[in-house]
mmCIF file of C-alpha atoms and ligand atoms in Angstrom:
data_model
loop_
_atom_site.group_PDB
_atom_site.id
_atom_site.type_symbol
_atom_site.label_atom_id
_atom_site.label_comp_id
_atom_site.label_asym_id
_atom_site.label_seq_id
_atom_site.Cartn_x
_atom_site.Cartn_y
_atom_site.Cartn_z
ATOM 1 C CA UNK A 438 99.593 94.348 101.096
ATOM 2 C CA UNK A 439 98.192 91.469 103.163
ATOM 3 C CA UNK A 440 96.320 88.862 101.575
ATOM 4 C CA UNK A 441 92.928 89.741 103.688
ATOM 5 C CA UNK A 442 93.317 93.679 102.591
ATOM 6 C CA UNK A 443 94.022 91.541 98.822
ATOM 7 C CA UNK A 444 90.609 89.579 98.511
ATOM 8 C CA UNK A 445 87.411 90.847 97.713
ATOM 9 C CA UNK A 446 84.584 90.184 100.444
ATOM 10 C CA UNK A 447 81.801 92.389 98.444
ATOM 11 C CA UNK A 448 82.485 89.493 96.257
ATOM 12 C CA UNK A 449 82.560 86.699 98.440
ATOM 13 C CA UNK A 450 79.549 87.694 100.186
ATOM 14 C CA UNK A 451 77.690 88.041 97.359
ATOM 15 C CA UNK A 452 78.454 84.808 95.927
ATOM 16 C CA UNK A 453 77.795 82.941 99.625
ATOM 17 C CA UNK A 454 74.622 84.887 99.474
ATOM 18 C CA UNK A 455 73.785 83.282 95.458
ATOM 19 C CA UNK A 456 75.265 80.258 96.100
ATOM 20 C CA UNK A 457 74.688 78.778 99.447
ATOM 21 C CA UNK A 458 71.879 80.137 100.154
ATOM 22 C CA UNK A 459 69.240 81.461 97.478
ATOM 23 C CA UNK A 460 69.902 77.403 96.141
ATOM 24 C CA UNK A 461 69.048 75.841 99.547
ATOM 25 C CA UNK A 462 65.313 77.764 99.429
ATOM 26 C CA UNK A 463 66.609 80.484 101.798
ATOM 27 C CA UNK A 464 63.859 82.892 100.303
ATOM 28 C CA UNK A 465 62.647 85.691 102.857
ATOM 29 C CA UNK A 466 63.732 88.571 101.638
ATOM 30 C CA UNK A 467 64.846 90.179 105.013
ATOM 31 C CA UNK A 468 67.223 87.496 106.028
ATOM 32 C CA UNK A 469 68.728 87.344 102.300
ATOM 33 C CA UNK A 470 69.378 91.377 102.559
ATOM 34 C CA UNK A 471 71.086 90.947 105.751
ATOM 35 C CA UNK A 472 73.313 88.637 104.695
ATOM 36 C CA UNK A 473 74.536 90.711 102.068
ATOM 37 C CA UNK A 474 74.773 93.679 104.206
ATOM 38 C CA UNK A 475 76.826 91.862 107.322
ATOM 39 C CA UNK A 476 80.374 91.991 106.839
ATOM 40 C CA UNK A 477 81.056 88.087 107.857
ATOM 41 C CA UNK A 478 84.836 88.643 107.798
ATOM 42 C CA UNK A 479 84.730 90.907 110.922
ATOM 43 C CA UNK A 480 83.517 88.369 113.018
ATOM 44 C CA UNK A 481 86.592 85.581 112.356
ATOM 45 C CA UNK A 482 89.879 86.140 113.484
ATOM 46 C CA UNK A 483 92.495 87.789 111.025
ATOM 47 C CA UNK A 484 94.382 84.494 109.618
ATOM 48 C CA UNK A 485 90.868 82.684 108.966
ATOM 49 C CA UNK A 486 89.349 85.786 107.365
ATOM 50 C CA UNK A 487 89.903 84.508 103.615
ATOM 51 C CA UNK A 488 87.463 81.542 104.915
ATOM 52 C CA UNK A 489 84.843 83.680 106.437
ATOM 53 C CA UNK A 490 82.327 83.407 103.175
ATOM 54 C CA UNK A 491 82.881 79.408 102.833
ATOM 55 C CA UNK A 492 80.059 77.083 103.513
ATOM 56 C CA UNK A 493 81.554 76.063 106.623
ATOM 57 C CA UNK A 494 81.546 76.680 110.082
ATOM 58 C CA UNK A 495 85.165 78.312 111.244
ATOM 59 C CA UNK A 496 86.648 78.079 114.795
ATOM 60 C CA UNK A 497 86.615 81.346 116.805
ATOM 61 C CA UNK A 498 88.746 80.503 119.861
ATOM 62 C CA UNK A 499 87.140 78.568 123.594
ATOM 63 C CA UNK A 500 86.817 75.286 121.184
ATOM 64 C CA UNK A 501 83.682 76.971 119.842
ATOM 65 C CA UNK A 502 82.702 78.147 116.407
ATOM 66 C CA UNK A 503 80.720 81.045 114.142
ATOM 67 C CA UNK A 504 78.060 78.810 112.169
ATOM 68 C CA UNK A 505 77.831 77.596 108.715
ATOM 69 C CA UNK A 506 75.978 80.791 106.965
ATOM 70 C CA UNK A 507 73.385 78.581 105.726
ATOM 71 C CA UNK A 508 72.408 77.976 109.031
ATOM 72 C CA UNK A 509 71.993 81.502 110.516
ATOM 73 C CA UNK A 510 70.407 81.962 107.617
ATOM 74 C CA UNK A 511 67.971 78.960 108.219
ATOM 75 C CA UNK A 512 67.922 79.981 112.251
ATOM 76 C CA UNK A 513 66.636 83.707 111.042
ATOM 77 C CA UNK A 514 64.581 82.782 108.635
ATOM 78 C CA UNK A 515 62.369 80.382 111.197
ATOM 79 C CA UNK A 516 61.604 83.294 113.285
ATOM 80 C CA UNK A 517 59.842 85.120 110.386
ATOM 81 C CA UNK A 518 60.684 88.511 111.443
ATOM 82 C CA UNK A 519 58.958 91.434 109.775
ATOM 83 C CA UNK A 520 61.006 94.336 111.771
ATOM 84 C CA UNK A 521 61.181 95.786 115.251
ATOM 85 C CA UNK A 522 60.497 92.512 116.748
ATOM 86 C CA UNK A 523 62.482 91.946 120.624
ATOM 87 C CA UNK A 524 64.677 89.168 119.772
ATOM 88 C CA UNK A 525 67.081 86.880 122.327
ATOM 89 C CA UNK A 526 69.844 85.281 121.399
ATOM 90 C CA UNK A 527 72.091 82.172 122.950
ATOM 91 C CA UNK A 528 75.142 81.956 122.084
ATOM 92 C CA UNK A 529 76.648 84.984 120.684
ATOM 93 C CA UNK A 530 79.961 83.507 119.846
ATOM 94 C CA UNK A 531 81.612 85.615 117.326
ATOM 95 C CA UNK A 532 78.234 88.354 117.443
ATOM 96 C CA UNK A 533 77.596 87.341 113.666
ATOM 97 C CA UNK A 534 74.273 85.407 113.955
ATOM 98 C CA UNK A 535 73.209 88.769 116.676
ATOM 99 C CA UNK A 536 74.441 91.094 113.705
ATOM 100 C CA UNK A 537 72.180 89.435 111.267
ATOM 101 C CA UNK A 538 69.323 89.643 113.596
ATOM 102 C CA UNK A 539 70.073 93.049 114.606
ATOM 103 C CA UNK A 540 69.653 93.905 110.993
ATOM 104 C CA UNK A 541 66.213 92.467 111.057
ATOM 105 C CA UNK A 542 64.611 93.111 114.629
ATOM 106 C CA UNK A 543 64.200 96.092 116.410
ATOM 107 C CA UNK A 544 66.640 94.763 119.693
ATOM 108 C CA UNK A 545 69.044 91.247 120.083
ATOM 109 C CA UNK A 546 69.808 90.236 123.611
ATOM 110 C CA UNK A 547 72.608 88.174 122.999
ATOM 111 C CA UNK A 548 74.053 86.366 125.994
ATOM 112 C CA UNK A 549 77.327 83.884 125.773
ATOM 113 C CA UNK A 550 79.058 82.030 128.724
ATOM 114 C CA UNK A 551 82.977 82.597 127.834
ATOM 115 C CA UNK A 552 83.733 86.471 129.014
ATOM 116 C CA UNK A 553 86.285 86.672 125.927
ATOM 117 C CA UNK A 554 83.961 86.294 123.364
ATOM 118 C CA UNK A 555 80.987 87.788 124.715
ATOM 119 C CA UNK A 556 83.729 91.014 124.921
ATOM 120 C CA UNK A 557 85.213 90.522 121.512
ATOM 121 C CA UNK A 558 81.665 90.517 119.616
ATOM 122 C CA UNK A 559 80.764 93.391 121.768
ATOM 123 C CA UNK A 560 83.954 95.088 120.254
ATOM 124 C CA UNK A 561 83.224 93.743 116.707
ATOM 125 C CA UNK A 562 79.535 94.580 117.091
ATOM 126 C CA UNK A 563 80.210 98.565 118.040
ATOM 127 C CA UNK A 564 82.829 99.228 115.691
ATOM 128 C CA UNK A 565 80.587 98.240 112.801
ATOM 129 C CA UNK A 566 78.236 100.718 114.606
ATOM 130 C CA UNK A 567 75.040 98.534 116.070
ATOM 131 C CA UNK A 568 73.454 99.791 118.735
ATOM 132 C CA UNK A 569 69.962 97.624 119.619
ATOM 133 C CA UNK A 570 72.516 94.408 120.437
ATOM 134 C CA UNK A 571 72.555 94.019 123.665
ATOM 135 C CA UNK A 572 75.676 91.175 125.361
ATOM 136 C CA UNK A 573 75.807 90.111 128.629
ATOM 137 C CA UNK A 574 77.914 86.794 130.134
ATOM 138 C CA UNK A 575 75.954 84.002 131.749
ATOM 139 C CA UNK A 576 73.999 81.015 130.748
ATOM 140 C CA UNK A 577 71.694 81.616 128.181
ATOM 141 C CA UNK A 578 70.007 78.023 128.870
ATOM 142 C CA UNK A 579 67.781 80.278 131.839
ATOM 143 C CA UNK A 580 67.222 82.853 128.965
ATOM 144 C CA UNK A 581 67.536 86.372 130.047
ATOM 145 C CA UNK A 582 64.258 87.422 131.973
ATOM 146 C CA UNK A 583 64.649 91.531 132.274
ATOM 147 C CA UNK A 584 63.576 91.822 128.561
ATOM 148 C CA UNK A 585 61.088 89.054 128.341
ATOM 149 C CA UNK A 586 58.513 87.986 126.590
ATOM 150 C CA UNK A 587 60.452 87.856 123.167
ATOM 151 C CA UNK A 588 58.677 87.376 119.915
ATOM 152 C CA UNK A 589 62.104 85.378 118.640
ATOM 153 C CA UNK A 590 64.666 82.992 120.421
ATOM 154 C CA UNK A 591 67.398 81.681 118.613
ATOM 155 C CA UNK A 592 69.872 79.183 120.293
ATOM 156 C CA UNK A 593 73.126 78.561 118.557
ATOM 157 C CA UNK A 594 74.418 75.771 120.639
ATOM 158 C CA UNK A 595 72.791 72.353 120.835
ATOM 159 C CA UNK A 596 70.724 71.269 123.839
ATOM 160 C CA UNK A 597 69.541 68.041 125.765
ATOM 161 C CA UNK A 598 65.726 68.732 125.646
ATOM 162 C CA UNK A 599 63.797 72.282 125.271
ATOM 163 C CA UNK A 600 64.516 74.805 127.928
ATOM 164 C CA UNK A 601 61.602 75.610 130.349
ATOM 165 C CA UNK A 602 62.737 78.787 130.716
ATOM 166 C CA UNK A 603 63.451 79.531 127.197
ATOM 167 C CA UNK A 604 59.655 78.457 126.412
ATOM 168 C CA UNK A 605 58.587 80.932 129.040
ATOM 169 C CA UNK A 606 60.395 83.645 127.874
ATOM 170 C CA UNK A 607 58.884 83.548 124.303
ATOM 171 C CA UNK A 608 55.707 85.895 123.561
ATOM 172 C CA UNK A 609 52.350 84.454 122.504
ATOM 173 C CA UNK A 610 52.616 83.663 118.552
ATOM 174 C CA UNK A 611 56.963 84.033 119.442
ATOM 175 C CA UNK A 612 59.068 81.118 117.793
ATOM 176 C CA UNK A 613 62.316 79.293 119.600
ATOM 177 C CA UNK A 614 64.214 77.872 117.044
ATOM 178 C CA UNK A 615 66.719 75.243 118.587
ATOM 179 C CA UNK A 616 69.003 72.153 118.233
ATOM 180 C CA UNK A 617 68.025 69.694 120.128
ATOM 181 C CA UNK A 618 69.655 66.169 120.895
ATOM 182 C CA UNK A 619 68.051 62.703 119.556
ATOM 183 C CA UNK A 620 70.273 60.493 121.582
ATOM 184 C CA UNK A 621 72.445 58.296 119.029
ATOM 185 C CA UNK A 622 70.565 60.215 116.054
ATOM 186 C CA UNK A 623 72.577 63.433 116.219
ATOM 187 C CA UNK A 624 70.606 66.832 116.762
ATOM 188 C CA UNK A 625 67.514 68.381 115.076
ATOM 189 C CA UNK A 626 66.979 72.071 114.191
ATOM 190 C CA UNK A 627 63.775 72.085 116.105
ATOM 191 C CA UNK A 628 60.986 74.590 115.922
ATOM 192 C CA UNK A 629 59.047 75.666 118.631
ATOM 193 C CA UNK A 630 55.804 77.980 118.214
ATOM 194 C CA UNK A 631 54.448 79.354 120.956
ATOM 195 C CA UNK A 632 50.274 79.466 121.252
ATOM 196 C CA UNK A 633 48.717 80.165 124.292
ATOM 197 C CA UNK A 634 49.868 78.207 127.105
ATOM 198 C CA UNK A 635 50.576 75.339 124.482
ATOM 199 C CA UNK A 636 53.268 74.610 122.023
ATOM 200 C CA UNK A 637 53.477 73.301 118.772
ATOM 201 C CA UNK A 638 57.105 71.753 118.004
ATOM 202 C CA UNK A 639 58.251 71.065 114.555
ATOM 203 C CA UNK A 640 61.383 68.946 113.139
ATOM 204 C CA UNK A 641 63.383 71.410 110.530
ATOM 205 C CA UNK A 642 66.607 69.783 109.400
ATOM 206 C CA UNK A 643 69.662 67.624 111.120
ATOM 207 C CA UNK A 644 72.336 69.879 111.798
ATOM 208 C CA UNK A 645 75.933 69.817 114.263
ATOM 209 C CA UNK A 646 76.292 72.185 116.595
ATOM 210 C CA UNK A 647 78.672 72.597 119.987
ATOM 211 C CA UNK A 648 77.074 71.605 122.842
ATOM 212 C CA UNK A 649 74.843 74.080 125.358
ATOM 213 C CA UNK A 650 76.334 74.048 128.779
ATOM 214 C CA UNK A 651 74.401 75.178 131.291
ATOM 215 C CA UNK A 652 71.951 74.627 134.391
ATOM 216 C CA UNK A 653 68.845 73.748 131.647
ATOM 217 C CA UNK A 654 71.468 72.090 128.725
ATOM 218 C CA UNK A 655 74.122 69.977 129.147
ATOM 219 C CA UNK A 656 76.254 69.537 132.326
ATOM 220 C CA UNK A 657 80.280 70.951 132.581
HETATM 221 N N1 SAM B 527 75.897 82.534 117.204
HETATM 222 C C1 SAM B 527 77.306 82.358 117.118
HETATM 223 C C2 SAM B 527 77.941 83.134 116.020
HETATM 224 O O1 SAM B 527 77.242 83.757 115.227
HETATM 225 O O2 SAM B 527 79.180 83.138 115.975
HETATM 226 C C3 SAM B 527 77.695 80.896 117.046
HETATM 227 C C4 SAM B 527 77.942 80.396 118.357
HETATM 228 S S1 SAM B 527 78.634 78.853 118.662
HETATM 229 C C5 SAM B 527 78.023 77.755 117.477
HETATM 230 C C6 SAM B 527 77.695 78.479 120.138
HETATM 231 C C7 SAM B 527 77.980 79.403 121.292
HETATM 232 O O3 SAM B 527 77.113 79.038 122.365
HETATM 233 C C8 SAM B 527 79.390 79.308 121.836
HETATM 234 O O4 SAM B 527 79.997 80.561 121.805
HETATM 235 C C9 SAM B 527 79.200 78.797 123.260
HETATM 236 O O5 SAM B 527 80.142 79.291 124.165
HETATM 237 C C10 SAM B 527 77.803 79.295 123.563
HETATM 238 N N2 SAM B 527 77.116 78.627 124.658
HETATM 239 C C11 SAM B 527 77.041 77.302 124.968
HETATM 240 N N3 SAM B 527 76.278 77.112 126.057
HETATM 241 C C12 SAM B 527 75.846 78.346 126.446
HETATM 242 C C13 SAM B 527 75.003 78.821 127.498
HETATM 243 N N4 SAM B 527 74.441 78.017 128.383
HETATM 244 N N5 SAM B 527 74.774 80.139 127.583
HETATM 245 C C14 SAM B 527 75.330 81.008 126.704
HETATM 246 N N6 SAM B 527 76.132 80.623 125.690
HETATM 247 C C15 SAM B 527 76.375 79.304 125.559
#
């Protein structure tokens, strides 16, 4: 018997779940049911999988990585989804944040800029049988226009500034929730509430993220 088949993840995930975040005021009910439902392991590759429930982000292959579950928790939570909401994601990475949200909202558009992992979460993603996530390959900094307006945006990478197009993309009342650069003061989880043709941004937390590469993020 391996050592993955060997360890518990019911276990793990309920403990990440009590520990890591019900502690750090993670509190919306929705987001906290999710994460106990999302099987966290099949999103990491094989030899990290005993890792998958630590409070840690893990490396998933392209030099990127599947987030610290405190923080998708945190991301999800900003959005205050209530159900059925159209939600966009950038950054799928290993499809675990789009899983959570899938959970949640009624359909995740989910788009990543490395082909190989915007193919592996697809795979991931339909074996564990969702069906309103919806991948495609390109950069997410321009958003992803055929499903706009979105009441949610969640960007999993960290930026330069706000994107324009992002902000456009987001329904009246819709929240971005995004890291955003503070020159030599790392990044901020930034909140971004749409009303009207105004915004109102907020500061969450500081927080480390891999960089987002793209035409409105950071250059190649
Ligand atoms: N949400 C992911 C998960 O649950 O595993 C975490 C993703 S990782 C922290 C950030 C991801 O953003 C990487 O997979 C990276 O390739 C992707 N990324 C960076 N810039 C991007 C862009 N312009 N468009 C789409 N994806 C981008």
């Amino acid at each position: 018997m391996s050592y993955s088949t060997s360890v518990d993840f019911g276990k793990l995930k309920a403990a990440m779940v009590a520990e890591q975040l019900i502690p750090r005021n993670i509190s919306d009910k929705a987001v906290l049911e999710a994460c106990r439902r999302v099987p966290r392991h099949e999103f990491v590759p094989e030899k990290l999988r005993q890792s998958a429930y630590s409070d840690y982000p893990l490396p998933i292959g392209e030099n990127q990585t599947i987030s610290q579950p405190y923080m998708v928790a945190l991301m999800t939570e900003c959005l205050k989804l209530k159900g059925g909401e159209k939600v966009l994601e950038v950054g799928t990475g290993s499809g675990y944040q789009a899983a959570i949200l899938g959970e949640i909202a009624g359909e995740v558009y989910s788009v990543e800029r490395f082909k190989d992992l915007a193919d592996n979460a697809d795979r991931v993603l339909g074996l564990l049988g969702y069906k309103n996530i919806h991948i495609k390959v390109g950069d997410g900094t321009l958003g992803w226009s055929d499903f706009a307006p979105y009441d949610g945006i969640v960007v999993t990478a960290g930026a330069p500034s706000i994107p324009e197009s992002l902000v456009k993309q987001l329904k009246d009342g819709g929240s971005l929730v995004i890291p955003v650069d503070r020159g030599g003061f790392g990044q901020v989880l930034t909140l971004v509430e749409r009303i009207g043709q105004t915004t109102r941004t907020s500061d969450i937390c500081a927080c480390t993220f891999v960089p987002l590469v793209g035409k409105e993020g950071w250059a190649e």
